[in-house]
PDB file of C-alpha atoms in Angstrom:
ATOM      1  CA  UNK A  30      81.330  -4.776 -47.900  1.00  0.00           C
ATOM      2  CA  UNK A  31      80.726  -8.440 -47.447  1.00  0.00           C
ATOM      3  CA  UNK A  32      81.367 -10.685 -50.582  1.00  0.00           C
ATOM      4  CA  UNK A  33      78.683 -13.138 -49.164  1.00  0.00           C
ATOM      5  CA  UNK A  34      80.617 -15.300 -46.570  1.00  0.00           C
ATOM      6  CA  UNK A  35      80.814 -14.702 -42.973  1.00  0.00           C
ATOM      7  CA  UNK A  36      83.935 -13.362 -41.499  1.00  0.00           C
ATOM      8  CA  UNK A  37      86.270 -16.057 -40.069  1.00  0.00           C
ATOM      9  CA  UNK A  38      85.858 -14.209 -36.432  1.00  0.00           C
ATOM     10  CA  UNK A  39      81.897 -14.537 -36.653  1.00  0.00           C
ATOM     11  CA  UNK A  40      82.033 -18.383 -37.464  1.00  0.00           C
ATOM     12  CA  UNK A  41      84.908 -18.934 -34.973  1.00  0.00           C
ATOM     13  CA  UNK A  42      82.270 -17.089 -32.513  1.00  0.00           C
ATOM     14  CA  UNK A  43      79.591 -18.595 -33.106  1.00  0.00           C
ATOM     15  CA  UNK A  44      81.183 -22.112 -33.147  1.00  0.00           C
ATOM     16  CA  UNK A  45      82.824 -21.424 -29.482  1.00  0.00           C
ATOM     17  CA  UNK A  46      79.323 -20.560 -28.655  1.00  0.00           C
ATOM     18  CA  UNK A  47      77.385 -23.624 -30.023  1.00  0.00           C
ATOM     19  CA  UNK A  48      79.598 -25.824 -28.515  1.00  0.00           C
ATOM     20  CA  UNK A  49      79.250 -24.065 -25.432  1.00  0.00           C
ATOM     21  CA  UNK A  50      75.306 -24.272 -25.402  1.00  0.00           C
ATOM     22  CA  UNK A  51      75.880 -28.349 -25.886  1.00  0.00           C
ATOM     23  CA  UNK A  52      78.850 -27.972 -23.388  1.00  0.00           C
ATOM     24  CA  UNK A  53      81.260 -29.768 -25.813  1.00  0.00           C
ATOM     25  CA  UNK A  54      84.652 -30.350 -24.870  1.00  0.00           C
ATOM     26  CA  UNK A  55      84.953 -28.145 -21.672  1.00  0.00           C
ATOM     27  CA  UNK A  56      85.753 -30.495 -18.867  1.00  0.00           C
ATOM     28  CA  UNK A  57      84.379 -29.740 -15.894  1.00  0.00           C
ATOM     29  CA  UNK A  58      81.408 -26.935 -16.352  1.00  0.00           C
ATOM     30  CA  UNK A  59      81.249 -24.168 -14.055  1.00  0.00           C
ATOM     31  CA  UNK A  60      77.701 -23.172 -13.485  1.00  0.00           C
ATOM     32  CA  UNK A  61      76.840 -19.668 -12.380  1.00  0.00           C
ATOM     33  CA  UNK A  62      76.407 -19.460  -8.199  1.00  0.00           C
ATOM     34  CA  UNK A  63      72.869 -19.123  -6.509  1.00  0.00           C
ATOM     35  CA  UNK A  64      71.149 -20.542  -9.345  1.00  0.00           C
ATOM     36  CA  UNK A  65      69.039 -23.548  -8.221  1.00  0.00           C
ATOM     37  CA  UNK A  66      68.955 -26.930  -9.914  1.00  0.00           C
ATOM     38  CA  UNK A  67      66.592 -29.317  -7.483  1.00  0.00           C
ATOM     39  CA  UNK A  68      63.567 -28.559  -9.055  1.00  0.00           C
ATOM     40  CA  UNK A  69      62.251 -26.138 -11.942  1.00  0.00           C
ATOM     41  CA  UNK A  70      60.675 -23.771  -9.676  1.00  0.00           C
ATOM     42  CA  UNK A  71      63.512 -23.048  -7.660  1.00  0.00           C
ATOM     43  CA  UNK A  72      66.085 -22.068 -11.365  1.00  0.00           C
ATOM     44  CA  UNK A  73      63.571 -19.555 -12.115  1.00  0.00           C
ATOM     45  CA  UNK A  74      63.425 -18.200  -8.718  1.00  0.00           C
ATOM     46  CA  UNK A  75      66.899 -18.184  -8.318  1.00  0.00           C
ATOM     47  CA  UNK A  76      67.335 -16.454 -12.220  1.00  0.00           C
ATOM     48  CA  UNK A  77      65.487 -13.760 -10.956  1.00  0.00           C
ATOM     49  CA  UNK A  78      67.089 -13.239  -7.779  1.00  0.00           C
ATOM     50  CA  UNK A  79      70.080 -13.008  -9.639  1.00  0.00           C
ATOM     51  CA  UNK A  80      68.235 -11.106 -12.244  1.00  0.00           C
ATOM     52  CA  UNK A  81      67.353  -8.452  -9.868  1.00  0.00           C
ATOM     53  CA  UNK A  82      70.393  -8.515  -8.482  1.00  0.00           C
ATOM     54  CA  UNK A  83      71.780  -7.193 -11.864  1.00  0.00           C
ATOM     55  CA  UNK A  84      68.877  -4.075 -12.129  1.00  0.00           C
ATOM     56  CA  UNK A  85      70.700  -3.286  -8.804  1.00  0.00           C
ATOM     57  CA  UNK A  86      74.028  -3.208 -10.404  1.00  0.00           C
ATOM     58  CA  UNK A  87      73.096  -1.625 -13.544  1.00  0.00           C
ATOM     59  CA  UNK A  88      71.434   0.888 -11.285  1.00  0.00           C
ATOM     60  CA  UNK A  89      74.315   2.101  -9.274  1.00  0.00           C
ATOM     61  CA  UNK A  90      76.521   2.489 -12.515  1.00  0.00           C
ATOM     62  CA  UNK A  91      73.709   5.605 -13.827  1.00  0.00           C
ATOM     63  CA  UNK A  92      72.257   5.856 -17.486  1.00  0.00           C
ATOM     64  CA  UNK A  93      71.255   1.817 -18.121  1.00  0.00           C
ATOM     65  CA  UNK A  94      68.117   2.714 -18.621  1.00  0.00           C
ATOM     66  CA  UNK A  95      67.438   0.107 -21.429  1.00  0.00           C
ATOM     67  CA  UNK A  96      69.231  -2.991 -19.987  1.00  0.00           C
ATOM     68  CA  UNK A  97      67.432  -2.058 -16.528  1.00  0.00           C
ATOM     69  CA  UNK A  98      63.915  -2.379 -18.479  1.00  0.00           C
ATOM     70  CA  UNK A  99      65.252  -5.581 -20.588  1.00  0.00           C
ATOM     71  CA  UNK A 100      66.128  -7.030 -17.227  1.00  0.00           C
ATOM     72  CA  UNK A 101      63.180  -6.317 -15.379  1.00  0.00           C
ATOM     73  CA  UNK A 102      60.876  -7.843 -17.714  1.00  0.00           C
ATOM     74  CA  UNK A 103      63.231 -10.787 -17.543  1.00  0.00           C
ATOM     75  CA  UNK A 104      63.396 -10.893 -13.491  1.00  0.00           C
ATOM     76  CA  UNK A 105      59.300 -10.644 -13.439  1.00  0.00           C
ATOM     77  CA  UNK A 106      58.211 -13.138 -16.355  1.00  0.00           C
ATOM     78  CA  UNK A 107      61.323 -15.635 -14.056  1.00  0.00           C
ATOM     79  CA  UNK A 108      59.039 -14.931 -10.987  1.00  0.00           C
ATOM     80  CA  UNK A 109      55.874 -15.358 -12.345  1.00  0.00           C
ATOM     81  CA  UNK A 110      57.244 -18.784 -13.721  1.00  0.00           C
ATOM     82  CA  UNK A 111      58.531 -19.924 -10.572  1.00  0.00           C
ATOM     83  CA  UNK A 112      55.231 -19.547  -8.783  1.00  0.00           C
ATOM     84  CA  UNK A 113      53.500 -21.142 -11.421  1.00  0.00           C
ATOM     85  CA  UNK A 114      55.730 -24.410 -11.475  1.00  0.00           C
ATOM     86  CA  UNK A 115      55.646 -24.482  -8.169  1.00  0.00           C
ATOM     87  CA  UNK A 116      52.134 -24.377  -7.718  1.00  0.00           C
ATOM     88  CA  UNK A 117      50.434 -26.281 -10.493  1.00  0.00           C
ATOM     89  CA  UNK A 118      51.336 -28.893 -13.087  1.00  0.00           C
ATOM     90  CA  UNK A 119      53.105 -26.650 -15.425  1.00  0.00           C
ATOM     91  CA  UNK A 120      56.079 -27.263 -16.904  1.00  0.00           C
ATOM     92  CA  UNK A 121      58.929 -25.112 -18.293  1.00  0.00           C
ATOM     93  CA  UNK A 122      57.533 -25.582 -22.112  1.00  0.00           C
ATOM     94  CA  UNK A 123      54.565 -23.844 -21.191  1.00  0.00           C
ATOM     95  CA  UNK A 124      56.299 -20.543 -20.924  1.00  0.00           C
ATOM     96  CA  UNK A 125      57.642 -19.961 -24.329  1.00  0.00           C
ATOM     97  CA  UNK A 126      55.835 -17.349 -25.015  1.00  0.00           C
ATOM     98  CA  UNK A 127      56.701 -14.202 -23.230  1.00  0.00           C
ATOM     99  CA  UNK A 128      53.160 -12.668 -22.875  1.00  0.00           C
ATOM    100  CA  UNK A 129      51.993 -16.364 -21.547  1.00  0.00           C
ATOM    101  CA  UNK A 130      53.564 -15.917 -18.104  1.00  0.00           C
ATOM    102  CA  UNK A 131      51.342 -12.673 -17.702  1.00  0.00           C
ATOM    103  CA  UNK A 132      48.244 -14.342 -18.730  1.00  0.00           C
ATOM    104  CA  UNK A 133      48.999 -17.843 -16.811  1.00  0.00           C
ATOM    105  CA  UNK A 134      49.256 -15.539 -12.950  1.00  0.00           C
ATOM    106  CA  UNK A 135      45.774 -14.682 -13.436  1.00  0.00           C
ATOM    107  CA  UNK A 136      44.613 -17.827 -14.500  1.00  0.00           C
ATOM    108  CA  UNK A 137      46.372 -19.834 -11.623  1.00  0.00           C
ATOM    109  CA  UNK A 138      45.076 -16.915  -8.826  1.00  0.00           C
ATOM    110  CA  UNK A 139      48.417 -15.191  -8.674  1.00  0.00           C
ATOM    111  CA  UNK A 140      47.098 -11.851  -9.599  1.00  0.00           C
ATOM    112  CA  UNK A 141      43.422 -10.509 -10.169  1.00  0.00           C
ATOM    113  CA  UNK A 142      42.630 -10.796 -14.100  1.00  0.00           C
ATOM    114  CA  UNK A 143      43.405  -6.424 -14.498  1.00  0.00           C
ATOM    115  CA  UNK A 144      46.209  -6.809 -12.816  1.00  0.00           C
ATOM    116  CA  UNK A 145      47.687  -9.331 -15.364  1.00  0.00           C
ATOM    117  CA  UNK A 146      46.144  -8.159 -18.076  1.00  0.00           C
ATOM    118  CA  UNK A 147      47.534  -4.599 -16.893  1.00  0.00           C
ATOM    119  CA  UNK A 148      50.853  -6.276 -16.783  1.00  0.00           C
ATOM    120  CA  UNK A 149      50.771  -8.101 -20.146  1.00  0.00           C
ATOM    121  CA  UNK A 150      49.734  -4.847 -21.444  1.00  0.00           C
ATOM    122  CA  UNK A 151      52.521  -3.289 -20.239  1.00  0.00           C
ATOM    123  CA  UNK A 152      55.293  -6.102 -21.770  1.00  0.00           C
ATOM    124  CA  UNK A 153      53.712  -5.572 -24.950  1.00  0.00           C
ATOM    125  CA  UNK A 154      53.339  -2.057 -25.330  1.00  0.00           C
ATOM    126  CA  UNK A 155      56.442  -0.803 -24.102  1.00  0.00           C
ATOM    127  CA  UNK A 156      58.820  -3.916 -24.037  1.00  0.00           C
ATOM    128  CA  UNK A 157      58.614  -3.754 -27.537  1.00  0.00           C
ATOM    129  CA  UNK A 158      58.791  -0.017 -28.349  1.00  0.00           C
ATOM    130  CA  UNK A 159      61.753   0.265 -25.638  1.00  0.00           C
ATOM    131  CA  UNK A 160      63.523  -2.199 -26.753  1.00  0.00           C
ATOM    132  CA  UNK A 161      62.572  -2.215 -30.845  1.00  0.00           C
ATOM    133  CA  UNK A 162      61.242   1.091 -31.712  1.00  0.00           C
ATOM    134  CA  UNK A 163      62.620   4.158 -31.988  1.00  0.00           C
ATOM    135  CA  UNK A 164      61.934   5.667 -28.392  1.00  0.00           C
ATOM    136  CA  UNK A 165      64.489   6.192 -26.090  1.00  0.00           C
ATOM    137  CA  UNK A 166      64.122   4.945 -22.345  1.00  0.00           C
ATOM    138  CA  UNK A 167      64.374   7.431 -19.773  1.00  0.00           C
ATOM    139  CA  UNK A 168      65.490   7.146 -15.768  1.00  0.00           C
ATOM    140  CA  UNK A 169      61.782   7.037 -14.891  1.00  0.00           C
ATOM    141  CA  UNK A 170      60.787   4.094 -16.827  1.00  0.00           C
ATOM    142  CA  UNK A 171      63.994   2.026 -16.030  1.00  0.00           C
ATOM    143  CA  UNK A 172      63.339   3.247 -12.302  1.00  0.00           C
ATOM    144  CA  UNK A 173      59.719   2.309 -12.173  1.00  0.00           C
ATOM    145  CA  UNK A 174      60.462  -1.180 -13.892  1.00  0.00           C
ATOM    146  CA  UNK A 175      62.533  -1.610 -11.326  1.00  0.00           C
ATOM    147  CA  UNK A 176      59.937  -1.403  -8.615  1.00  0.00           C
ATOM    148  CA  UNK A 177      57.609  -3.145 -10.422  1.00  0.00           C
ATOM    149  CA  UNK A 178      60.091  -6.441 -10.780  1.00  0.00           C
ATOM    150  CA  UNK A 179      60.979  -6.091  -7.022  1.00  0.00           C
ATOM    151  CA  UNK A 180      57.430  -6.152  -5.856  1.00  0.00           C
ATOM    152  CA  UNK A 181      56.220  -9.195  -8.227  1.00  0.00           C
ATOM    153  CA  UNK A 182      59.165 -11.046  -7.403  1.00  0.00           C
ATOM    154  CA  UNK A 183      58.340 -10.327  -3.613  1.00  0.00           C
ATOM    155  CA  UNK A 184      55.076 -10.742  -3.768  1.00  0.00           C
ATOM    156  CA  UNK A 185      55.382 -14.069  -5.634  1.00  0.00           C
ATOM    157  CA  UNK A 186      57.989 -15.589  -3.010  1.00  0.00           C
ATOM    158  CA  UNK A 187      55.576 -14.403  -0.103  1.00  0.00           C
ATOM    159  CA  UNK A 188      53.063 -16.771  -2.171  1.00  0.00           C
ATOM    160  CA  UNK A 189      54.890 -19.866  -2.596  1.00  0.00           C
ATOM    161  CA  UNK A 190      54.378 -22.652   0.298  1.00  0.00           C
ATOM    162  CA  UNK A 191      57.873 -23.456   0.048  1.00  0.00           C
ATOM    163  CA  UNK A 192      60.323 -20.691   1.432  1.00  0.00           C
ATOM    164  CA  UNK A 193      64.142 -20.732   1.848  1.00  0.00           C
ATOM    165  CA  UNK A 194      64.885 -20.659  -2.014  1.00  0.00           C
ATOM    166  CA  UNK A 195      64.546 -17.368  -2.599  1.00  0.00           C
ATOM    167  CA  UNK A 196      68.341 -15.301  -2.526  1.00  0.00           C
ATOM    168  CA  UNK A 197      67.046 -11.747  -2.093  1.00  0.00           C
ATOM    169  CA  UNK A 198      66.104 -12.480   1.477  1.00  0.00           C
TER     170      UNK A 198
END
């Protein structure tokens, strides 16, 4: 039982990982490979390439079924963002809120208004109750989100006037 104060190995912890967020102190950073920094657009696309290329990972070890989903969500909102800052005036701060990517692809002509709506629906429906609630994902859900995230993120790249960025192809 705690007697109020956080254990020395959380604050040590969580220190290390401030510092890291500022990048304090560690020399010369070493940024993750394939990830884009030229332009906004391009990170996002490139975070869910790499995102994706996790779900395939996860896949091939069996029984992930709740990271897959987690992921997924993650790879399509990263998608749905690229497009966006790519093809309009938005900027990163727009996107803070989760459901706002789904509601932005329909208003910028990415996806017919049902189709986003469906989408949105879908993060906040089961998004929440697989990852929150008590219900426990199954292969078909983690499968299916997988095909999902694949096909937006395809279907957004095929979209985009720029090509060349995207590290699935």
């Amino acid at each position: 039982m705690s007697n109020g104060s956080a254990p020395t190995a959380v604050l040590t912890a969580l220190d290390r990982a401030q510092d890291a967020f500022e990048m304090v102190g560690r020399g010369r950073t070493a940024f993750e490979d394939g990830i884009s920094a030229d332009e906004d657009w391009k990170t996002q696309l490139t975070k869910a390439c790499r995102l994706l290329e996790v779900v395939d990972t996860l896949q091939s070890q069996d029984g992930y079924y709740t990271a897959v989903i987690e992921v997924c969500f993650g790879a399509i909102e990263r998608s749905i963002e690229a497009y966006a800052l790519a093809m309009t005036n938005d900027t990163l701060q727009d996107f803070q809120d989760h459901q706002f990517s789904y509601e932005r692809a329909h208003q910028i002509g990415l996806f017919e208004q049902e189709t986003a709506e469906a989408m949105r629906d879908l993060y906040s429906e089961n998004r929440t109750e697989s990852y929150y609630g008590g219900v426990r994902p199954t292969e078909e859900q983690a499968e299916a989100m997988t095909d999902l995230a694949s096909a937006v993120h395809q279907f957004a790249v095929s979209q985009t006037r720029e090509g060349g960025v995207c590290l699935c192809d």
